[in-house]
Tab-separated table of C-alpha atoms in Angstrom:
chain	number	residue	atom	x	y	z
A	40	MET	CA	0.000	0.000	0.000
A	41	SER	CA	2.830	2.358	0.884
A	42	THR	CA	4.564	1.692	-2.430
A	43	THR	CA	1.343	2.316	-4.346
A	44	HIS	CA	0.792	5.557	-2.443
A	45	ASP	CA	4.357	6.719	-3.117
A	46	GLN	CA	3.969	5.980	-6.824
A	47	ALA	CA	0.690	7.902	-6.948
A	48	MET	CA	2.217	10.902	-5.176
A	49	HIS	CA	5.256	10.766	-7.459
A	50	TYR	CA	2.945	10.964	-10.461
A	51	ILE	CA	1.012	13.892	-8.915
A	52	TYR	CA	4.242	15.807	-8.243
A	53	GLN	CA	5.288	15.252	-11.854
A	54	GLN	CA	1.974	16.684	-13.026
A	55	VAL	CA	2.322	19.711	-10.710
A	56	LEU	CA	5.839	20.380	-11.984
A	57	GLN	CA	4.812	20.046	-15.622
A	58	ARG	CA	1.870	22.388	-15.104
A	59	LEU	CA	4.140	24.913	-13.412
A	60	LEU	CA	6.702	24.860	-16.217
A	61	ASP	CA	3.973	25.075	-18.861
A	62	HIS	CA	2.785	28.364	-17.329
A	63	MET	CA	6.287	29.878	-17.254
A	64	ASN	CA	7.943	31.733	-20.105
A	65	GLN	CA	11.347	30.754	-21.432
A	66	ALA	CA	13.254	33.182	-19.191
A	67	GLN	CA	11.483	31.880	-16.086
A	68	ARG	CA	12.175	28.253	-16.966
A	69	ALA	CA	15.846	29.139	-17.410
A	70	SER	CA	15.778	30.847	-14.015
A	71	VAL	CA	14.380	27.701	-12.420
A	72	GLN	CA	17.148	25.558	-13.915
A	73	LEU	CA	19.745	27.981	-12.586
A	74	LEU	CA	17.963	27.950	-9.200
A	75	VAL	CA	18.220	24.150	-9.110
A	76	GLN	CA	22.006	24.380	-9.477
A	77	ARG	CA	22.282	27.079	-6.815
A	78	MET	CA	20.173	25.125	-4.335
A	79	LEU	CA	22.292	22.014	-4.850
A	80	VAL	CA	25.475	24.011	-4.268
A	81	MET	CA	24.128	25.741	-1.147
A	82	GLY	CA	22.735	22.432	0.127
A	83	GLY	CA	26.084	20.668	-0.104
A	84	GLY	CA	25.350	18.560	-3.163
A	85	ALA	CA	22.805	15.907	-4.083
A	86	ASP	CA	23.822	13.631	-1.187
A	87	ASN	CA	23.137	16.322	1.455
A	88	ILE	CA	20.271	18.279	-0.103
A	89	GLY	CA	17.682	16.323	1.890
A	90	ALA	CA	18.906	17.965	5.117
A	91	PHE	CA	18.865	21.483	3.657
A	92	ARG	CA	15.996	23.680	4.895
A	93	VAL	CA	14.700	26.837	3.241
A	94	LEU	CA	12.424	29.327	5.040
A	95	VAL	CA	10.408	31.648	2.775
A	96	LEU	CA	8.870	34.848	4.147
A	97	GLN	CA	5.668	34.939	2.110
A	98	GLY	CA	3.834	38.181	1.389
A	99	LEU	CA	0.856	38.939	-0.837
A	100	ASP	CA	2.758	40.653	-3.640
A	101	SER	CA	3.412	39.027	-7.010
A	102	ARG	CA	7.178	38.819	-6.390
A	103	SER	CA	6.608	36.654	-3.307
A	104	THR	CA	4.254	34.377	-5.237
A	105	HIS	CA	6.680	34.068	-8.140
A	106	LEU	CA	9.552	33.266	-5.767
A	107	LEU	CA	7.542	30.517	-4.088
A	108	ALA	CA	6.513	29.032	-7.445
A	109	CYS	CA	10.139	28.894	-8.619
A	110	LEU	CA	11.322	27.359	-5.342
A	111	ARG	CA	8.585	24.754	-5.592
A	112	ALA	CA	9.581	23.946	-9.167
A	113	ALA	CA	13.234	23.611	-8.126
A	114	GLN	CA	12.242	21.401	-5.177
A	115	LEU	CA	10.285	19.046	-7.434
A	116	ILE	CA	12.969	18.956	-10.161
A	117	ILE	CA	15.635	17.993	-7.599
A	118	ALA	CA	13.323	15.330	-6.156
A	119	LEU	CA	12.844	13.792	-9.610
A	120	ARG	CA	16.556	13.801	-10.424
A	121	HIS	CA	17.954	12.711	-7.072
A	122	ALA	CA	17.013	10.623	-4.058
A	123	GLY	CA	16.011	13.633	-1.941
A	124	THR	CA	15.316	17.351	-2.106
A	125	PHE	CA	15.409	20.363	0.187
A	126	ARG	CA	12.754	21.047	2.818
A	127	LEU	CA	10.585	24.109	2.437
A	128	GLN	CA	9.031	26.209	5.210
A	129	VAL	CA	6.615	28.947	4.154
A	130	LEU	CA	5.934	31.665	6.732
A	131	VAL	CA	2.829	33.695	5.866
A	132	ALA	CA	2.730	37.146	7.431
A	133	ARG	CA	0.371	40.080	6.937
A	134	LEU	CA	0.535	42.897	9.461
A	135	PRO	CA	-1.421	43.579	11.603
A	136	GLY	CA	-3.321	40.358	10.839
A	137	LEU	CA	-4.465	37.906	8.196
A	138	ASP	CA	-7.988	38.493	6.946
A	139	GLY	CA	-10.221	36.027	5.109
A	140	GLU	CA	-9.388	37.328	1.641
A	141	ALA	CA	-5.649	37.153	2.242
A	142	LEU	CA	-5.978	33.618	3.592
A	143	ALA	CA	-8.011	32.600	0.543
A	144	LEU	CA	-5.389	34.072	-1.786
A	145	HIS	CA	-2.601	32.124	-0.075
A	146	GLU	CA	-4.700	28.949	-0.019
A	147	ARG	CA	-5.313	29.157	-3.783
A	148	CYS	CA	-1.594	29.532	-4.374
A	149	PHE	CA	-0.677	26.674	-2.023
A	150	SER	CA	-3.289	24.409	-3.605
A	151	ALA	CA	-2.003	25.148	-7.119
A	152	LEU	CA	1.509	24.244	-5.957
A	153	PHE	CA	0.210	21.182	-4.048
A	154	LEU	CA	1.967	22.220	-0.832
A	155	GLN	CA	-0.549	21.250	1.853
A	156	ASP	CA	-0.080	17.462	1.696
A	157	ASP	CA	3.630	17.352	0.895
A	158	PRO	CA	5.653	16.154	3.955
A	159	ARG	CA	8.648	18.111	2.628
A	160	VAL	CA	6.728	21.383	3.083
A	161	GLU	CA	5.634	23.135	6.281
A	162	LEU	CA	3.139	26.012	6.089
A	163	LEU	CA	3.199	28.529	8.954
A	164	ARG	CA	1.495	31.804	9.809
A	165	ALA	CA	2.612	34.675	12.026
A	166	ASP	CA	0.238	36.667	14.224
A	167	GLY	CA	1.253	39.235	16.835
A	168	GLY	CA	4.703	37.741	17.294
A	169	GLN	CA	3.367	34.180	17.590
A	170	LEU	CA	4.015	31.311	15.206
A	171	GLY	CA	1.490	28.610	14.323
A	172	PRO	CA	0.324	26.320	11.519
A	173	PHE	CA	-1.142	28.048	8.485
A	174	GLY	CA	-4.928	28.019	8.454
A	175	ALA	CA	-8.028	29.945	9.367
A	176	ARG	CA	-7.227	29.883	13.081
A	177	SER	CA	-4.956	32.624	14.437
A	178	ALA	CA	-1.600	31.625	15.896
A	179	CYS	CA	-2.480	33.689	18.998
A	180	SER	CA	-4.707	32.403	21.786
A	181	PRO	CA	-7.402	34.786	23.121
A	182	SER	CA	-5.193	35.674	26.102
A	183	GLN	CA	-2.217	36.357	23.818
A	184	THR	CA	-4.394	38.551	21.596
A	185	ARG	CA	-5.567	40.492	24.643
A	186	GLU	CA	-1.976	40.985	25.862
A	187	ALA	CA	-0.824	42.030	22.384
A	188	GLY	CA	-3.711	44.497	22.191
A	189	GLN	CA	-2.887	46.100	25.538
A	190	ALA	CA	0.782	46.377	24.568
A	191	TRP	CA	-0.178	47.973	21.243
A	192	LEU	CA	-2.592	50.464	22.844
A	193	LEU	CA	-0.058	51.384	25.513
A	194	PHE	CA	2.556	51.915	22.818
A	195	GLY	CA	0.208	54.364	21.091
A	196	HIS	CA	-0.657	56.279	24.258
A	197	LEU	CA	3.044	56.755	25.011
A	198	THR	CA	4.179	57.730	21.501
A	199	GLY	CA	1.692	60.302	20.253
A	200	ALA	CA	-0.724	57.861	18.573
A	201	LEU	CA	0.244	58.785	15.005
A	202	PRO	CA	-1.222	56.156	12.645
A	203	ALA	CA	2.060	55.743	10.755
A	204	ALA	CA	3.836	54.948	14.034
A	205	LEU	CA	1.095	52.665	15.356
A	206	LEU	CA	1.225	50.424	12.288
A	207	GLY	CA	4.821	51.072	11.326
A	208	ALA	CA	8.176	49.761	12.466
A	209	ARG	CA	6.681	48.149	15.563
A	210	GLY	CA	5.173	45.553	13.220
A	211	TYR	CA	8.677	44.412	12.260
A	212	VAL	CA	9.358	43.600	15.907
A	213	GLU	CA	6.311	41.299	15.900
A	214	LEU	CA	7.468	39.738	12.629
A	215	ALA	CA	10.996	39.236	13.988
A	216	ALA	CA	9.565	37.458	17.040
A	217	SER	CA	7.908	34.947	14.715
A	218	LEU	CA	11.122	34.565	12.727
A	219	ALA	CA	13.033	33.961	15.961
A	220	GLN	CA	10.710	31.053	16.754
A	221	ALA	CA	11.076	29.606	13.253
A	222	LEU	CA	14.865	30.004	13.174
A	223	GLY	CA	15.521	29.145	16.817
A	224	ASP	CA	14.901	25.439	16.400
A	225	GLU	CA	18.070	23.337	16.228
A	226	ASP	CA	16.692	21.770	13.040
A	227	GLY	CA	15.618	25.147	11.690
A	228	ALA	CA	16.242	26.680	8.296
A	229	ASN	CA	19.668	27.034	6.718
A	230	LEU	CA	18.474	29.671	4.263
A	231	LEU	CA	16.015	32.557	4.716
A	232	VAL	CA	14.541	33.883	1.468
A	233	SER	CA	12.159	36.770	0.849
A	234	ALA	CA	10.947	38.911	-2.031
A	235	ILE	CA	12.013	42.078	-0.229
A	236	ALA	CA	14.276	44.057	-2.564
A	237	PRO	CA	18.000	43.808	-1.608
A	238	MET	CA	18.351	47.474	-0.637
A	239	ARG	CA	15.194	47.356	1.492
A	240	LEU	CA	16.293	44.098	3.093
A	241	HIS	CA	19.658	45.657	3.928
A	242	HIS	CA	17.849	48.721	5.300
A	243	LEU	CA	15.605	46.559	7.487
A	244	MET	CA	18.495	44.560	8.920
A	245	ALA	CA	20.579	47.693	9.527
A	246	TRP	CA	17.637	49.414	11.243
A	247	GLY	CA	17.167	46.397	13.508
A	248	ARG	CA	20.843	46.403	14.437
A	249	ARG	CA	20.667	50.104	15.328
A	250	CYS	CA	17.659	49.405	17.537
A	251	LEU	CA	19.550	46.630	19.330
A	252	ARG	CA	22.632	48.804	19.835
A	253	HIS	CA	20.516	51.590	21.350
A	254	THR	CA	18.558	49.251	23.615
A	255	GLU	CA	21.233	47.000	25.081
A	256	HIS	CA	19.525	47.382	28.469
A	257	VAL	CA	16.645	45.160	27.295
A	258	THR	CA	18.422	42.697	24.993
A	259	GLN	CA	21.231	40.223	25.432
A	260	SER	CA	21.752	39.377	21.778
A	261	ALA	CA	25.083	37.672	21.222
A	262	GLY	CA	25.846	39.460	17.977
A	263	THR	CA	23.603	41.034	15.419
A	264	ASP	CA	25.603	39.891	12.396
A	265	SER	CA	23.761	36.562	12.605
A	266	VAL	CA	20.129	36.642	11.480
A	267	VAL	CA	19.343	34.170	14.287
A	268	SER	CA	20.696	36.499	16.985
A	269	TRP	CA	19.176	39.507	15.170
A	270	ALA	CA	15.711	37.954	15.270
A	271	GLU	CA	16.166	36.840	18.874
A	272	GLY	CA	17.263	40.317	19.899
A	273	MET	CA	14.216	41.835	18.212
A	274	ARG	CA	12.030	39.258	19.972
A	275	GLN	CA	13.466	40.440	23.286
A	276	LEU	CA	12.574	44.003	22.314
A	277	GLY	CA	9.030	42.768	21.765
A	278	ASP	CA	8.973	41.202	25.216
A	279	ALA	CA	10.076	44.520	26.724
A	280	LEU	CA	7.300	46.287	24.817
A	281	SER	CA	4.670	43.909	26.206
A	282	ASP	CA	5.236	45.068	29.802
A	283	PRO	CA	7.148	48.368	29.940
A	284	LEU	CA	6.126	49.045	33.542
A	285	CYS	CA	8.314	46.247	34.951
A	286	PRO	CA	12.109	46.002	34.780
A	287	PRO	CA	13.264	43.698	31.972
A	288	SER	CA	14.003	40.163	33.100
A	289	ALA	CA	17.461	38.762	32.530
A	290	GLN	CA	17.568	36.869	29.253
A	291	PRO	CA	20.279	34.503	28.025
A	292	PRO	CA	22.299	35.602	25.007
A	293	ALA	CA	21.097	34.285	21.678
A	294	GLU	CA	23.133	31.420	20.338
A	295	GLY	CA	24.883	32.390	17.137
A	296	GLY	CA	26.437	29.022	16.279
A	297	ARG	CA	24.117	27.937	13.472
A	298	VAL	CA	24.676	29.832	10.242
A	299	VAL	CA	21.571	30.970	8.376
A	300	ARG	CA	22.058	32.750	5.084
A	301	VAL	CA	19.683	35.557	4.116
A	302	VAL	CA	19.054	36.189	0.432
A	303	SER	CA	16.545	38.140	-1.620
A	304	VAL	CA	14.738	36.973	-4.721
A	305	GLU	CA	17.212	38.810	-6.983
A	306	ALA	CA	20.074	36.759	-5.532
A	307	LEU	CA	18.364	33.529	-6.614
A	308	LEU	CA	16.441	34.440	-9.754
A	309	PRO	CA	17.761	36.629	-12.587
A	310	HIS	CA	14.168	37.253	-13.746
A	311	PRO	CA	12.065	37.886	-10.592
A	312	GLU	CA	9.103	39.321	-12.488
A	313	GLN	CA	5.730	37.570	-12.582
A	314	ALA	CA	4.074	36.395	-15.837
A	315	ALA	CA	0.345	36.583	-16.460
A	316	PRO	CA	-0.151	32.838	-17.205
A	317	LEU	CA	1.613	31.914	-13.969
A	318	GLU	CA	-0.426	34.472	-12.028
A	319	ARG	CA	-3.640	32.939	-13.301
A	320	MET	CA	-2.476	29.430	-12.454
A	321	LEU	CA	-1.636	30.486	-8.895
A	322	GLY	CA	-5.020	32.143	-8.398
A	323	ARG	CA	-3.761	35.671	-7.903
A	324	GLN	CA	-7.079	37.499	-8.301
A	325	LEU	CA	-6.476	40.420	-5.932
A	326	THR	CA	-9.523	42.350	-4.751
A	327	ASP	CA	-9.465	45.997	-3.719
A	328	THR	CA	-9.387	45.041	-0.032
A	329	CYS	CA	-6.457	42.655	-0.517
A	330	GLN	CA	-3.929	45.009	-2.139
A	331	PRO	CA	-0.628	44.665	-0.221
A	332	GLN	CA	1.652	47.481	0.874
A	333	GLY	CA	5.180	47.736	2.177
A	334	PRO	CA	8.156	45.498	1.422
A	335	ALA	CA	7.053	42.119	0.011
A	336	GLY	CA	3.396	42.924	0.596
A	337	LEU	CA	3.641	42.376	4.352
A	338	PHE	CA	1.379	45.266	5.399
A	339	ASP	CA	-2.384	45.643	5.143
A	340	PRO	CA	-3.350	49.192	4.040
A	341	LEU	CA	-6.952	49.171	5.302
A	342	PRO	CA	-6.286	49.374	9.071
A	343	LEU	CA	-3.897	52.266	8.493
A	344	ALA	CA	-6.469	54.105	6.368
A	345	HIS	CA	-9.038	53.379	9.094
A	346	LEU	CA	-6.830	55.013	11.744
A	347	HIS	CA	-6.382	58.063	9.512
A	348	GLY	CA	-10.144	58.258	9.063
A	349	LEU	CA	-10.857	57.974	12.790
A	350	ARG	CA	-8.199	60.558	13.597
A	351	ALA	CA	-9.659	62.984	11.051
A	352	GLN	CA	-13.152	62.526	12.469
A	353	ALA	CA	-12.418	62.498	16.202
A	354	VAL	CA	-9.383	64.760	16.559
A	355	GLU	CA	-9.136	66.985	13.470
A	356	GLN	CA	-12.861	67.766	13.057
A	357	ARG	CA	-12.899	66.485	9.481
A	358	SER	CA	-14.879	63.631	7.970
A	359	TYR	CA	-13.853	59.985	8.250
A	360	ARG	CA	-13.931	59.653	4.460
A	361	GLU	CA	-11.633	62.639	4.023
A	362	GLY	CA	-8.991	61.213	6.350
A	363	ALA	CA	-9.058	57.723	4.835
A	364	GLN	CA	-9.049	59.038	1.265
A	365	ALA	CA	-6.060	61.271	2.017
A	366	TYR	CA	-4.108	58.199	3.044
A	367	PHE	CA	-5.055	56.246	-0.086
A	368	THR	CA	-4.174	59.224	-2.271
A	369	GLY	CA	-0.747	59.323	-0.650
A	370	LEU	CA	-0.120	55.741	-1.748
A	371	GLY	CA	-0.183	56.820	-5.376
A	372	GLU	CA	-2.240	53.759	-6.348
A	373	HIS	CA	-4.797	55.748	-8.338
A	374	ALA	CA	-5.815	52.764	-10.447
A	375	VAL	CA	-7.083	50.877	-7.398
A	376	ALA	CA	-10.670	51.568	-6.343
A	377	TRP	CA	-10.098	51.268	-2.603
A	378	PRO	CA	-13.206	50.550	-0.496
A	379	GLN	CA	-14.881	53.582	1.009
A	380	GLY	CA	-17.260	54.566	3.780
A	381	PRO	CA	-19.000	51.831	5.788
A	382	VAL	CA	-17.297	49.004	3.859
A	383	LEU	CA	-13.810	50.296	4.656
A	384	ARG	CA	-14.729	51.059	8.249
A	385	ARG	CA	-16.238	47.626	8.881
A	386	GLU	CA	-13.515	45.556	7.212
A	387	ALA	CA	-10.622	47.528	8.665
A	388	GLN	CA	-12.103	47.412	12.150
A	389	GLU	CA	-12.574	43.649	11.869
A	390	ARG	CA	-8.902	43.220	10.986
A	391	LEU	CA	-7.688	45.321	13.897
A	392	GLY	CA	-10.120	43.500	16.153
A	393	ASP	CA	-8.799	40.123	15.045
A	394	ALA	CA	-5.174	41.215	15.436
A	395	TYR	CA	-5.367	43.119	18.732
A	396	GLY	CA	-8.846	42.574	20.134
A	397	VAL	CA	-9.586	46.319	20.101
A	398	GLY	CA	-12.833	48.064	19.200
A	399	GLU	CA	-13.495	51.443	17.645
A	400	LYS	CA	-14.145	52.948	21.080
A	401	GLN	CA	-10.622	52.061	22.222
A	402	LEU	CA	-9.155	53.400	18.969
A	403	GLN	CA	-10.884	56.774	19.346
A	404	CYS	CA	-9.581	57.002	22.873
A	405	LEU	CA	-6.078	56.108	21.715
A	406	LEU	CA	-6.026	58.725	18.956
A	407	PHE	CA	-7.106	61.433	21.413
A	408	LYS	CA	-4.287	60.613	23.899
A	409	PRO	CA	-6.476	61.768	26.817
A	410	PHE	CA	-4.333	60.429	29.681
A	411	ASP	CA	-0.859	61.712	28.827
A	412	ALA	CA	0.645	64.623	30.801
A	413	HIS	CA	-1.768	64.305	33.749
A	414	GLY	CA	-4.830	64.143	31.530
A	415	ARG	CA	-4.111	67.206	29.411
A	416	ASN	CA	-6.575	66.090	26.701
A	417	LEU	CA	-9.017	64.295	28.967
A	418	GLU	CA	-11.638	67.046	29.051
A	419	ALA	CA	-11.517	67.520	25.269
A	420	PHE	CA	-11.836	63.770	24.746
A	421	VAL	CA	-14.800	63.427	27.083
A	422	SER	CA	-16.557	66.480	25.624
A	423	SER	CA	-16.064	65.276	22.050
A	424	CYS	CA	-16.673	61.528	22.348
A	425	HIS	CA	-18.472	60.941	25.671
A	426	PRO	CA	-20.322	64.137	26.643
A	427	ASN	CA	-22.500	62.293	29.164
A	428	MET	CA	-19.342	61.694	31.254
A	429	ARG	CA	-18.458	65.385	31.668
A	430	VAL	CA	-20.035	65.467	35.126
A	431	ALA	CA	-17.647	62.674	36.167
A	432	LEU	CA	-14.439	64.475	35.116
A	433	PRO	CA	-13.256	65.099	38.706
A	434	TYR	CA	-13.736	61.424	39.497
A	435	LEU	CA	-11.891	60.399	36.356
A	436	HIS	CA	-8.888	62.398	37.507
A	437	ARG	CA	-9.150	60.894	40.999
A	438	ALA	CA	-9.153	57.374	39.540
A	439	LEU	CA	-6.139	58.149	37.370
A	440	GLN	CA	-4.311	59.604	40.367
A	441	GLY	CA	-4.871	56.422	42.340
A	442	ARG	CA	-7.323	57.976	44.771
A	443	SER	CA	-10.661	56.520	45.819
A	444	CYS	CA	-13.508	56.896	43.318
A	445	PRO	CA	-16.769	55.122	42.426
A	446	GLY	CA	-16.350	51.676	40.876
A	447	PRO	CA	-18.262	52.513	37.666
A	448	VAL	CA	-15.765	55.306	36.940
A	449	SER	CA	-12.814	52.915	37.050
A	450	GLN	CA	-14.730	50.415	34.950
A	451	TRP	CA	-15.540	53.082	32.349
A	452	LEU	CA	-11.865	54.027	32.100
A	453	THR	CA	-10.693	50.466	31.513
A	454	GLU	CA	-13.467	49.648	29.023
A	455	THR	CA	-13.010	52.873	27.055
A	456	SER	CA	-9.229	52.688	26.874
A	457	GLY	CA	-8.645	48.928	26.729
A	458	LEU	CA	-5.880	49.354	29.330
A	459	THR	CA	-5.651	48.379	32.992
A	460	LEU	CA	-5.816	50.994	35.742
A	461	VAL	CA	-2.140	50.358	36.512
A	462	GLN	CA	-1.226	51.161	32.910
A	463	LEU	CA	-3.508	54.203	32.795
A	464	ARG	CA	-2.019	55.628	35.977
A	465	ALA	CA	1.515	55.130	34.631
A	466	VAL	CA	0.610	57.036	31.448
A	467	TYR	CA	-1.159	59.760	33.461
A	468	ALA	CA	1.739	60.273	35.883
A	469	GLY	CA	4.510	59.664	33.360
A	470	THR	CA	6.105	56.949	35.498
A	471	VAL	CA	6.976	54.510	32.695
A	472	ARG	CA	10.620	53.484	32.980
A	473	PRO	CA	12.955	55.881	31.092
A	474	GLU	CA	14.605	53.039	29.159
A	475	ALA	CA	11.189	51.783	28.072
A	476	ARG	CA	10.194	55.270	26.886
A	477	ARG	CA	13.441	55.449	24.940
A	478	LEU	CA	12.612	52.158	23.252
A	479	TYR	CA	9.092	53.350	22.434
A	480	ARG	CA	10.363	56.589	20.897
A	481	LEU	CA	12.920	54.680	18.846
A	482	LEU	CA	10.302	52.405	17.308
A	483	ALA	CA	7.745	55.184	16.841
A	484	GLN	CA	10.125	57.125	14.590
A	485	ARG	CA	9.652	54.850	11.557
A	486	ASP	CA	6.654	53.983	9.401
A	487	LEU	CA	6.052	50.715	7.521
A	488	TRP	CA	8.665	51.743	4.920
A	489	LEU	CA	11.063	52.680	7.761
A	490	ARG	CA	10.793	56.359	6.791
A	491	ARG	CA	10.860	58.950	9.566
A	492	VAL	CA	7.337	59.471	10.892
A	493	ALA	CA	8.057	63.049	12.013
A	494	ASP	CA	9.072	64.014	8.474
A	495	LEU	CA	5.903	62.430	7.082
A	496	ALA	CA	3.730	64.237	9.640
A	497	CYS	CA	5.301	67.579	8.706
A	498	CYS	CA	4.738	66.906	4.987
A	499	GLN	CA	1.124	65.918	5.630
A	500	GLY	CA	0.591	69.013	7.742
A	501	ARG	CA	1.970	71.278	5.024
A	502	GLY	CA	-0.204	69.524	2.479
A	503	GLN	CA	-3.346	70.068	4.559
A	504	ARG	CA	-2.551	73.729	5.130
A	505	SER	CA	-1.896	74.317	1.446
A	506	ALA	CA	-5.167	72.567	0.603
A	507	VAL	CA	-6.996	74.903	2.946
């Protein structure tokens, strides 16, 4: 029975490979043949290729899909020519969280490549710094989602709550935590591949190293030249972010013994572009709500547009539509008919809710920053968003100062903010540890493209004034 099954699977893999090659143009087929030779060399030859492991960081962009298709073709060609082939791990990430449409897009691609039932392939997904099997279920448990949400809200309250900072560089810390789990295993990958352009990949790694050098008080990374220690150091930064009110616990240095190479798609394939026949075969029918942003399509644009819309409505006295549309216009993707109004608001809120367990009420509170600097904006926030609570303002201040107050007041504060009273009082009094504040400011300086957020805010401000 086993022999019959193996023969049947061998035939299926041949059919998958032939179908893949039939949908490639001549340049792509030549690239695959060259990739086969490179994988054999990096894997130590045909006798050792079975122990070689490749981890692919999979985004939603066409370059990521093309890279995966070529790696799959090379894996199957080597398996047909030799006794074994390399192992493939596919890590699916979409920040801040995977939605149903993104999952369906990946599933169509994986099905076309026949990855799900191949024992030589492992499909993973990353959520909020956690790693789990790819599928409809999040890698985070409800308690982990709640903790990630509180850490994310606290980050916003302590860093000015600019949308570009909230869904910017901090997301790379979550992604690095997932990479640390995937690479930390003794039998982990020998090669990390992504479709991120070489210059952007270099920029990302260099930015992470600068973060680790400036935050040595919270990390014990053994050396950031290794991608394993780099990812582990960034994971430790994430742990410090999750509870900035407590001193960081002592952490052992990351082991840097195992060598993991990091390469981009250009280093493996001379023709990294996608072809229309291959796109159709892999099921890449992108909808408006599934358009990726950022390096390798790792970022979801809708939650960021949603934050801009909420900020415009609640803080800037403009319409929600105006704020969201301004963000989409800034992307320069004029050909894409991005969702608008209630559709955008509902879908974006669902994605943030799935990723961080936060509702629109908590987001409005976050964008107002009502608790910072001894409640400087508290009265404006209450008057604008919760006018029925104006009579309770003195009690709100008492609760935030740690003095006795009615129970419903404390409950309202925690439900409206999504934070605990301990966290709220630390924000109100400014008692967060100085080293933690330094770490927060460092991460809040960069958006999803690792551009300076302050520069972007100034440009946006000048643009709004000139429009007026």
